[in-house]
PDB file of C-alpha atoms in Angstrom:
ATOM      1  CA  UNK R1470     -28.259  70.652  26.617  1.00 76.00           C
ATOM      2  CA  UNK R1471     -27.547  67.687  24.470  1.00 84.00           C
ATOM      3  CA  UNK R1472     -25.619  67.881  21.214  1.00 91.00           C
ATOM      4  CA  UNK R1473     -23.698  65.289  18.836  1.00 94.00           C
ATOM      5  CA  UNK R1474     -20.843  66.291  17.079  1.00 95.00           C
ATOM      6  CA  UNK R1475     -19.727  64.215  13.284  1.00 96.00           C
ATOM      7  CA  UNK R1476     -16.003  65.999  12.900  1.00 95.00           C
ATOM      8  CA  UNK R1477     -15.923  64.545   9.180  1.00 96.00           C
ATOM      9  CA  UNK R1478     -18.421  65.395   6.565  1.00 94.00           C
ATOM     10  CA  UNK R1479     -16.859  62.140   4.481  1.00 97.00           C
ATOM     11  CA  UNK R1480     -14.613  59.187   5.136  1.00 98.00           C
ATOM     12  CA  UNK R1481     -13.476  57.394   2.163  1.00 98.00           C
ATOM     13  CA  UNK R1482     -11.583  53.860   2.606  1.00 98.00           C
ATOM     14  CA  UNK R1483     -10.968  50.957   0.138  1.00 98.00           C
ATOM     15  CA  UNK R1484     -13.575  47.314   0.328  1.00 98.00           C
ATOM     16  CA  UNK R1485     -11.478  45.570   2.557  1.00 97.00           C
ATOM     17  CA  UNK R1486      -9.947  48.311   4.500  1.00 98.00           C
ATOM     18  CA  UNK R1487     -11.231  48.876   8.421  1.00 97.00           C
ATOM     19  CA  UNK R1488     -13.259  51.758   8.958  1.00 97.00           C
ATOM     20  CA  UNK R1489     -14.193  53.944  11.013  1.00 98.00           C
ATOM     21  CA  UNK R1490     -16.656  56.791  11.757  1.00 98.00           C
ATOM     22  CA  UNK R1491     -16.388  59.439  14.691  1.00 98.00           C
ATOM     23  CA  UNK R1492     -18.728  60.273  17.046  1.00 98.00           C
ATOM     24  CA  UNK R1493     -18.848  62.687  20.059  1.00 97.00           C
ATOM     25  CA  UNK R1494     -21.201  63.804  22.254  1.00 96.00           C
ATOM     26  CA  UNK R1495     -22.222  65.853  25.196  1.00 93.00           C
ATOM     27  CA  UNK R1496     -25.148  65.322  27.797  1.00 89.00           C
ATOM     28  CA  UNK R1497     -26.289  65.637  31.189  1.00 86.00           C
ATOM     29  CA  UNK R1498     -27.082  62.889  32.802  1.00 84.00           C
ATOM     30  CA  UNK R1499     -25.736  59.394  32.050  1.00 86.00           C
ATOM     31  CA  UNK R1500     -25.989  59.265  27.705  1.00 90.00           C
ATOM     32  CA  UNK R1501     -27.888  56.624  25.374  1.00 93.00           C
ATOM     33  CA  UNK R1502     -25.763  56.720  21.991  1.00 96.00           C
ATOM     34  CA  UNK R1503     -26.964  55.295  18.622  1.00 97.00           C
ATOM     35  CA  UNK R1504     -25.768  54.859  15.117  1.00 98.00           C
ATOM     36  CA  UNK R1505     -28.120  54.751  12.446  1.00 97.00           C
ATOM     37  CA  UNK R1506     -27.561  54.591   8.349  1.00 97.00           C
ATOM     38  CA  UNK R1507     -29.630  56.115   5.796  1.00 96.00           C
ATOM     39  CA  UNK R1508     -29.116  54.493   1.941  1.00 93.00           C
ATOM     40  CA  UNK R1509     -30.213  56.722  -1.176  1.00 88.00           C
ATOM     41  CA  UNK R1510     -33.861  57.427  -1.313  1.00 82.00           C
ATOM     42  CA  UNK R1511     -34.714  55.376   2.115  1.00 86.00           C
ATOM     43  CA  UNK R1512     -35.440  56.784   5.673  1.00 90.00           C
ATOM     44  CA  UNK R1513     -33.301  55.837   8.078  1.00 94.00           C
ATOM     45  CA  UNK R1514     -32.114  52.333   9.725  1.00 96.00           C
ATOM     46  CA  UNK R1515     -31.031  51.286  12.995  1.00 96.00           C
ATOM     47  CA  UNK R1516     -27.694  49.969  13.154  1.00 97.00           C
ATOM     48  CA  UNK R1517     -26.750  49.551  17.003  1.00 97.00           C
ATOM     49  CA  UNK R1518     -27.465  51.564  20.799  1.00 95.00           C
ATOM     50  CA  UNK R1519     -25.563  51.909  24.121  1.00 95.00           C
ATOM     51  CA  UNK R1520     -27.485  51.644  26.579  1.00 91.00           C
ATOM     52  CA  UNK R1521     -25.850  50.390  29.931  1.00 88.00           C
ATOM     53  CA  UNK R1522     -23.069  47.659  30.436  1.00 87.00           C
ATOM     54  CA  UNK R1523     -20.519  46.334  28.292  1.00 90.00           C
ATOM     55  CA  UNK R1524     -18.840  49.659  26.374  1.00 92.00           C
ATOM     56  CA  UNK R1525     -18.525  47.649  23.302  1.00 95.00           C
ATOM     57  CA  UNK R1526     -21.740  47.197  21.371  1.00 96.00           C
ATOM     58  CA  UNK R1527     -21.940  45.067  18.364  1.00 96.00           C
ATOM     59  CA  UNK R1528     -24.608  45.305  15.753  1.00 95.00           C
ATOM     60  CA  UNK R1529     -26.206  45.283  12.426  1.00 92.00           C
ATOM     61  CA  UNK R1530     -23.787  43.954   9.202  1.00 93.00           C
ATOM     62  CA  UNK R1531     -20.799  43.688  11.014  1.00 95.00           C
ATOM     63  CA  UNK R1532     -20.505  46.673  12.733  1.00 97.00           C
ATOM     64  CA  UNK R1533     -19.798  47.629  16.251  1.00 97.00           C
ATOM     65  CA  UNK R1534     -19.386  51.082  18.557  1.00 98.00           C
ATOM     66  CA  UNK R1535     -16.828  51.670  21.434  1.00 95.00           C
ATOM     67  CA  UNK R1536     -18.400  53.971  23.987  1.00 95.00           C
ATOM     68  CA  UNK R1537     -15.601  55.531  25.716  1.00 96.00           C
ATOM     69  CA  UNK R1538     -16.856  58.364  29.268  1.00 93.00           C
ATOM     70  CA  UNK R1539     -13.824  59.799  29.609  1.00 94.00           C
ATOM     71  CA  UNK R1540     -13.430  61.068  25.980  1.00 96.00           C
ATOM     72  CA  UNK R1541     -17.141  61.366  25.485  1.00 96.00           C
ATOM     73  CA  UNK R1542     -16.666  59.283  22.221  1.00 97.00           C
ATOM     74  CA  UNK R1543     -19.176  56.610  20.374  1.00 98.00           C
ATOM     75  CA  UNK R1544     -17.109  56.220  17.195  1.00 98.00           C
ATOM     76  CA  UNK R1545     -18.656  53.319  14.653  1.00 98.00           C
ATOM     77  CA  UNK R1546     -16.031  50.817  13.347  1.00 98.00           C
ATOM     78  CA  UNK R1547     -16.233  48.020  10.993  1.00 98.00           C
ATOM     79  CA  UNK R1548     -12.712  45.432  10.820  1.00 97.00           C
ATOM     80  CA  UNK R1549     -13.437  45.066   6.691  1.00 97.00           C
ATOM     81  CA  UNK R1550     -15.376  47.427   4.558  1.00 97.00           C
ATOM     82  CA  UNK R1551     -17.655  46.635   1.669  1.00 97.00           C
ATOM     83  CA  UNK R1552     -18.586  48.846  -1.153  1.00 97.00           C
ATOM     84  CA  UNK R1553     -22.568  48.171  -0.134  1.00 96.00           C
ATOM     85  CA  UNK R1554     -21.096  49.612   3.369  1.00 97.00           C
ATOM     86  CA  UNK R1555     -21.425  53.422   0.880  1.00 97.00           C
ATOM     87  CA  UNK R1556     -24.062  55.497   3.041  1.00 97.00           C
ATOM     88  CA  UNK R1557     -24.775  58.054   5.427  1.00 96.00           C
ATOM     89  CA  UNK R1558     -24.286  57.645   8.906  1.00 97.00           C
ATOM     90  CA  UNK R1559     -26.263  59.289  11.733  1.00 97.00           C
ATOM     91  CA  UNK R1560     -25.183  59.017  15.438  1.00 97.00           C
ATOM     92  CA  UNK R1561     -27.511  59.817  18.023  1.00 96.00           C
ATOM     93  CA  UNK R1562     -27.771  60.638  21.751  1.00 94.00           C
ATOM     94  CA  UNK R1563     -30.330  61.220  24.207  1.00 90.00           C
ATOM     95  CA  UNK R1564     -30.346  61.594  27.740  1.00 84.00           C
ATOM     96  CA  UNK R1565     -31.768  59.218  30.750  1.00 73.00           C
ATOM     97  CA  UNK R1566     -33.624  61.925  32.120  1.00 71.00           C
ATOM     98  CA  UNK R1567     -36.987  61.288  30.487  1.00 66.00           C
ATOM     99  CA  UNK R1568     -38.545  62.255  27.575  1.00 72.00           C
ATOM    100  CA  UNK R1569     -38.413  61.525  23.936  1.00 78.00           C
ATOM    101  CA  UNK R1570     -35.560  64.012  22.690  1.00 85.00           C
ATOM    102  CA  UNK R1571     -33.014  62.295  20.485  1.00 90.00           C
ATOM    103  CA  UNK R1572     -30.410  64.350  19.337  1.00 91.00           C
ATOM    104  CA  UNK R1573     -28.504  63.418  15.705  1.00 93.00           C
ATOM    105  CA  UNK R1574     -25.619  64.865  14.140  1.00 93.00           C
ATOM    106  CA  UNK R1575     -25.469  66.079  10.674  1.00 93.00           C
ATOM    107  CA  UNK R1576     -24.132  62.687   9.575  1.00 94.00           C
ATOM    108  CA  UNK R1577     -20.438  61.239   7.754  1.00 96.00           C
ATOM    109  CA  UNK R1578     -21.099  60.156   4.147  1.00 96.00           C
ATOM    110  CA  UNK R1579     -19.337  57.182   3.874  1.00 97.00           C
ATOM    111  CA  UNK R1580     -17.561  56.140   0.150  1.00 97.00           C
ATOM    112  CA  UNK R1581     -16.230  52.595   0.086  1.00 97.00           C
ATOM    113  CA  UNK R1582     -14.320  52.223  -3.131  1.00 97.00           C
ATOM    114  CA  UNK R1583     -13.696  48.666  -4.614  1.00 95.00           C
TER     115      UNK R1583
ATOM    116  CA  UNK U 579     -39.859  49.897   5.520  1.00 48.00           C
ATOM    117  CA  UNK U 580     -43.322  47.891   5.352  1.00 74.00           C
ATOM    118  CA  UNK U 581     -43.032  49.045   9.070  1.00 94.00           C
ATOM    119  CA  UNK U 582     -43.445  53.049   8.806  1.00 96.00           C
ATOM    120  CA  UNK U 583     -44.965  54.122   5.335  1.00 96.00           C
ATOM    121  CA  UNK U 584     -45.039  57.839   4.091  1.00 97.00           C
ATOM    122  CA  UNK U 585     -47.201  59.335   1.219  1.00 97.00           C
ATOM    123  CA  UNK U 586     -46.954  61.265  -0.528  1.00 97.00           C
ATOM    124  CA  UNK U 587     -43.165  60.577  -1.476  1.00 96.00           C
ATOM    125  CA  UNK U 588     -42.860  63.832  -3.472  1.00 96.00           C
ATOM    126  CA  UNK U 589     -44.485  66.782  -3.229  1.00 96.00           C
ATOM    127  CA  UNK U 590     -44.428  70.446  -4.664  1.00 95.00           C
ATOM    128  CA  UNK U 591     -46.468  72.996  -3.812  1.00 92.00           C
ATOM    129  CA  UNK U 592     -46.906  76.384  -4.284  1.00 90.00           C
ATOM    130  CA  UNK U 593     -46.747  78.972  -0.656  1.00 88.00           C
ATOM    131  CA  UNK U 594     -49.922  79.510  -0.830  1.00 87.00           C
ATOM    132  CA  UNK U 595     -51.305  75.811  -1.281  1.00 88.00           C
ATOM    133  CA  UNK U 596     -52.640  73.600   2.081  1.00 93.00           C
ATOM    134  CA  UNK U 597     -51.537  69.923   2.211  1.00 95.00           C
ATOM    135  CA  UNK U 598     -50.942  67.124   4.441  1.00 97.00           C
ATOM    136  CA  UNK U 599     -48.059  64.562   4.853  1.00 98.00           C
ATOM    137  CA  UNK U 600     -49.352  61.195   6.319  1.00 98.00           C
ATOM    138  CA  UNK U 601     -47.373  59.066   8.531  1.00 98.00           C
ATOM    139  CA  UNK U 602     -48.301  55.016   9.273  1.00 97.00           C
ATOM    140  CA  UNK U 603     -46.796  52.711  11.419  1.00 97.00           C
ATOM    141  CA  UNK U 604     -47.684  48.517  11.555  1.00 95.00           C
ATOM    142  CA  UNK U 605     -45.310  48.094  14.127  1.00 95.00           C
ATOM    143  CA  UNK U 606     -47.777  48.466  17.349  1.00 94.00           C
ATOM    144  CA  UNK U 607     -45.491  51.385  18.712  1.00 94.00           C
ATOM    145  CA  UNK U 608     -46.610  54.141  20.921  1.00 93.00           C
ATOM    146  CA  UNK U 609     -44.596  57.130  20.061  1.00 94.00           C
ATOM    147  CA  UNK U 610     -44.398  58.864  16.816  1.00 95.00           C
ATOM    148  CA  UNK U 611     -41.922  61.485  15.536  1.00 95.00           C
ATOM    149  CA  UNK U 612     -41.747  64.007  12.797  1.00 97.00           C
ATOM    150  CA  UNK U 613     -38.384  64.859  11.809  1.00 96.00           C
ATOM    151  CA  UNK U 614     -37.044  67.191   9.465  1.00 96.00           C
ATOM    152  CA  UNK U 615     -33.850  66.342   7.243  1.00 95.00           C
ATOM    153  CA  UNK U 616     -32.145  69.304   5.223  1.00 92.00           C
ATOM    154  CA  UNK U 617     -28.536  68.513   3.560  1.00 85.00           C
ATOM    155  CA  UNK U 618     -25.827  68.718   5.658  1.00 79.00           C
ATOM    156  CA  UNK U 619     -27.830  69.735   8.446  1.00 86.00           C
ATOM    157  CA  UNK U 620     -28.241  67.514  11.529  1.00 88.00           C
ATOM    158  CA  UNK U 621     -31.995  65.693  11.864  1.00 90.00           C
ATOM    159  CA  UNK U 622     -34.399  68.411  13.245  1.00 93.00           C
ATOM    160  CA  UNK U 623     -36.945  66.551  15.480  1.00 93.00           C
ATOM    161  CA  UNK U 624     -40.106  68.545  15.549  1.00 95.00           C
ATOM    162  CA  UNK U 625     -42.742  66.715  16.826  1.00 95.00           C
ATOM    163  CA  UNK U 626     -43.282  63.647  19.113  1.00 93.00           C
ATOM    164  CA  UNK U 627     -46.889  62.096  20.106  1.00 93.00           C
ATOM    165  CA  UNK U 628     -46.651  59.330  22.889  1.00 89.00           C
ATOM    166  CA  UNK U 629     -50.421  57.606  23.038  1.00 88.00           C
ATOM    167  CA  UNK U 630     -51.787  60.182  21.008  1.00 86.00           C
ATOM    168  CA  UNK U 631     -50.589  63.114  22.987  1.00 87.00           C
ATOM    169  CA  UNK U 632     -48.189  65.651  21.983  1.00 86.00           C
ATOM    170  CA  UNK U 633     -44.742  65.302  24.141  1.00 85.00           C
ATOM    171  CA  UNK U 634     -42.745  67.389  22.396  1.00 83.00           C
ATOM    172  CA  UNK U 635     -43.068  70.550  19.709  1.00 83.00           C
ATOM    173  CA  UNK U 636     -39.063  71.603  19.224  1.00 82.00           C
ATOM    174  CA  UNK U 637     -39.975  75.414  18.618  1.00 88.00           C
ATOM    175  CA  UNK U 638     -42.031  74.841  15.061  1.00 93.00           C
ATOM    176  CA  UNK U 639     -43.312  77.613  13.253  1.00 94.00           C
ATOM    177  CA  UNK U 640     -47.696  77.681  13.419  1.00 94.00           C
ATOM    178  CA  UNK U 641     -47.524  77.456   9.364  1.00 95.00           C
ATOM    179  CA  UNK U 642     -46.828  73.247  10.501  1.00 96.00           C
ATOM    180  CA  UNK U 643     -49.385  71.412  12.543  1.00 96.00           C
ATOM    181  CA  UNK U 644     -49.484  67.618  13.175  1.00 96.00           C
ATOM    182  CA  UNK U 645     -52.133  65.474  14.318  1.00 96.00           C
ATOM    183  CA  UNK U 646     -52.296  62.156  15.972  1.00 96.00           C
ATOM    184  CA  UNK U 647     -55.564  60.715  15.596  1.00 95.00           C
ATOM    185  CA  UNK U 648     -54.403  57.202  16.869  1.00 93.00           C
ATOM    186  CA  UNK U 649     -51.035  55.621  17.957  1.00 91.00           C
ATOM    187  CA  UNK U 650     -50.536  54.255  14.342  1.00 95.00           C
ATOM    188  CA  UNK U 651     -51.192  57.873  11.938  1.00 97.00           C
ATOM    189  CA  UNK U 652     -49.296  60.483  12.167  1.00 97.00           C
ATOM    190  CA  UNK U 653     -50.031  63.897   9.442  1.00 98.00           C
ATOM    191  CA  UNK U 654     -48.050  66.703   8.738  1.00 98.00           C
ATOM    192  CA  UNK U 655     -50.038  69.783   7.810  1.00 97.00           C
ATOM    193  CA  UNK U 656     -48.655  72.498   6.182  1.00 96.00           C
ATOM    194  CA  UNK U 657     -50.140  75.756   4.601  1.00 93.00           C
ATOM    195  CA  UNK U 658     -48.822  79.106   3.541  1.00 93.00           C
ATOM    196  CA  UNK U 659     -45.157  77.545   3.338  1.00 93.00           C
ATOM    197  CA  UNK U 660     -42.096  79.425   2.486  1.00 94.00           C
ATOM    198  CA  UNK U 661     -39.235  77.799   0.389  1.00 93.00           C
ATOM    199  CA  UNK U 662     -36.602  77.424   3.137  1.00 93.00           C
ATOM    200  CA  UNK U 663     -39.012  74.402   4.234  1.00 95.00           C
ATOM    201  CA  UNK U 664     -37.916  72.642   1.311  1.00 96.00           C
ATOM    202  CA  UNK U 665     -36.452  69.305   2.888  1.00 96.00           C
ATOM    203  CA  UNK U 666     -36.800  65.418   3.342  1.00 96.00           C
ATOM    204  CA  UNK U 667     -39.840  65.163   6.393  1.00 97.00           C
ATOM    205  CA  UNK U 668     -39.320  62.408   8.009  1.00 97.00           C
ATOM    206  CA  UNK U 669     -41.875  60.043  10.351  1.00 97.00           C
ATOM    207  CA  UNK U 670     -40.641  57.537  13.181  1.00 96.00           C
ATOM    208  CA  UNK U 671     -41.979  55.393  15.213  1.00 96.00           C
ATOM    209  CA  UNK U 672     -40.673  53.650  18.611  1.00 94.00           C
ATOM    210  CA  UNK U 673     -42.160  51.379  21.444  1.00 91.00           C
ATOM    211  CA  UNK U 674     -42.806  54.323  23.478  1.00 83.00           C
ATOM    212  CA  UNK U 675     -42.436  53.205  26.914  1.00 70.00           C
ATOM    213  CA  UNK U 676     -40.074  53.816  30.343  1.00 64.00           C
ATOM    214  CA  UNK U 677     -39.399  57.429  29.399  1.00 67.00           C
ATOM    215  CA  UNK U 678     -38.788  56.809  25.507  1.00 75.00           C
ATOM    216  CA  UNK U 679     -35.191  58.093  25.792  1.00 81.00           C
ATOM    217  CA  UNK U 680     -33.760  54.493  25.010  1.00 85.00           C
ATOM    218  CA  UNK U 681     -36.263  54.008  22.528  1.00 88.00           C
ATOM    219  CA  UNK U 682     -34.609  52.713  19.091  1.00 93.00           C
ATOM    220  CA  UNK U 683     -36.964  54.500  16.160  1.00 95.00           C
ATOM    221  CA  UNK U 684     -37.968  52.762  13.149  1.00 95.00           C
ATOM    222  CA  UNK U 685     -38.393  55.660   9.971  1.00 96.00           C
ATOM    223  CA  UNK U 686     -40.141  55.968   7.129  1.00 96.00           C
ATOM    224  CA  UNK U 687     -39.063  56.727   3.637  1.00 95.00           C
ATOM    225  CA  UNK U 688     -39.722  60.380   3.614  1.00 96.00           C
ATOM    226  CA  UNK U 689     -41.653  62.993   1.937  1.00 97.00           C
ATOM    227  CA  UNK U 690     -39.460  64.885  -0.818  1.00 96.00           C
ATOM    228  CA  UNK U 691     -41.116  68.580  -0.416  1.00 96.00           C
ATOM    229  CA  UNK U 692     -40.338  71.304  -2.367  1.00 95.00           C
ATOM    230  CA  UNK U 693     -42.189  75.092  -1.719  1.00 94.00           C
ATOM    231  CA  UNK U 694     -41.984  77.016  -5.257  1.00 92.00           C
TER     232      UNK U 694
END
């Protein structure tokens, strides 16, 4: 069974500040991981996906994802944080064994403060 | 979000009332999701259509039913609700193809519903 696991319900860090938000995950089979953000009133946006290769994806407004196997780990990390950077932040996994089952955490309210 | 659209945004109704959520997409995908979004709770996927066929129902109760008439509409229909289903509903769309697993989903707004 698939499952995603967001330790912290809410990260705060100061605009300018590197951040970071946790991620782990278990699957069976080899993992697709994905990190979306959801701003007040809006669905949710696409921010970056592992999907093979290179364990360090970059993506959307500056921020990038370290997929690490051995630690089962896709934790979302931005060098300098902005105060528009405030959101919630979903990550995702599903499994390469077919189908259309994502799997998302309960998500890591992020607070920026300027 | 010109890409998935939702409508109603809000809606309250009574557990006794029928009504529909509608989902469109512009984006030419294949697959289409319903999700539901309670706080603090992790995204519940519910349904998934893939060309117009159902792929996936994630243990709903009968009191939802969706229907996919074509690859771009998705609805939602609900009837004799009970208050716990109070949440955000939330509509995706993805391209659909090889297996959909890698598939990155593009979401609507969402449908605020409240049962009274």
């Amino acid at each position: 069974a698939q499952s995603v696991a967001q330790p912290e319900d809410q990260v705060n860090v100061a605009e300018g500040n590197p951040l970071t938000v946790k991620c782990t995950y278990s699957v069976s089979g080899n993992p697709y991981l994905f990190w979306y953000v959801q701003y007040p009133n809006r669905g949710l946006q696409f921010l970056l996906k592992y999907i093979t290769g290179d364990n360090l994806v970059k993506g959307s407004y500056g921020f990038e994802a370290e997929f690490n196997k051995s630690q089962t780990s896709f934790h979302l990390k931005k060098p300098s944080a902005l105060v528009s950077d405030s959101a919630l932040y979903f990550c995702a996994v599903s499994a390469n064994t077919g189908g259309f089952k994502t799997i998302f955490g309960a998500g890591t309210r992020l607070f920026v403060k300027a | 979000e010109t890409g998935v659209t939702q409508t109603p945004r809000h809606l309250v109704m009574g557990m006794t009332n029928k009504k529909s959520l509608k989902c469109e997409q512009h984006l030419g995908h294949n697959a289409m999701y319903w999700y539901k979004q309670s706080a603090k709770k992790p995204l519940e996927l519910m349904f998934v259509y893939n060309f117009k066929e159902q792929t996936e129902n994630n243990s709903v109760p009968s009191r939802f039913s969706p229907e996919c008439p074509n690859s771009s509409h998705l609805f939602l229909h609900l009837h004799t609700l009970q208050p716990e289903d109070s949440a955000l509903y939330l509509c995706a769309s993805s391209q659909g193809t090889s297996g959909g697993e890698s598939d990155t989903q593009y979401f609507g707004p969402g449908t605020r519903l409240t049962v009274l």
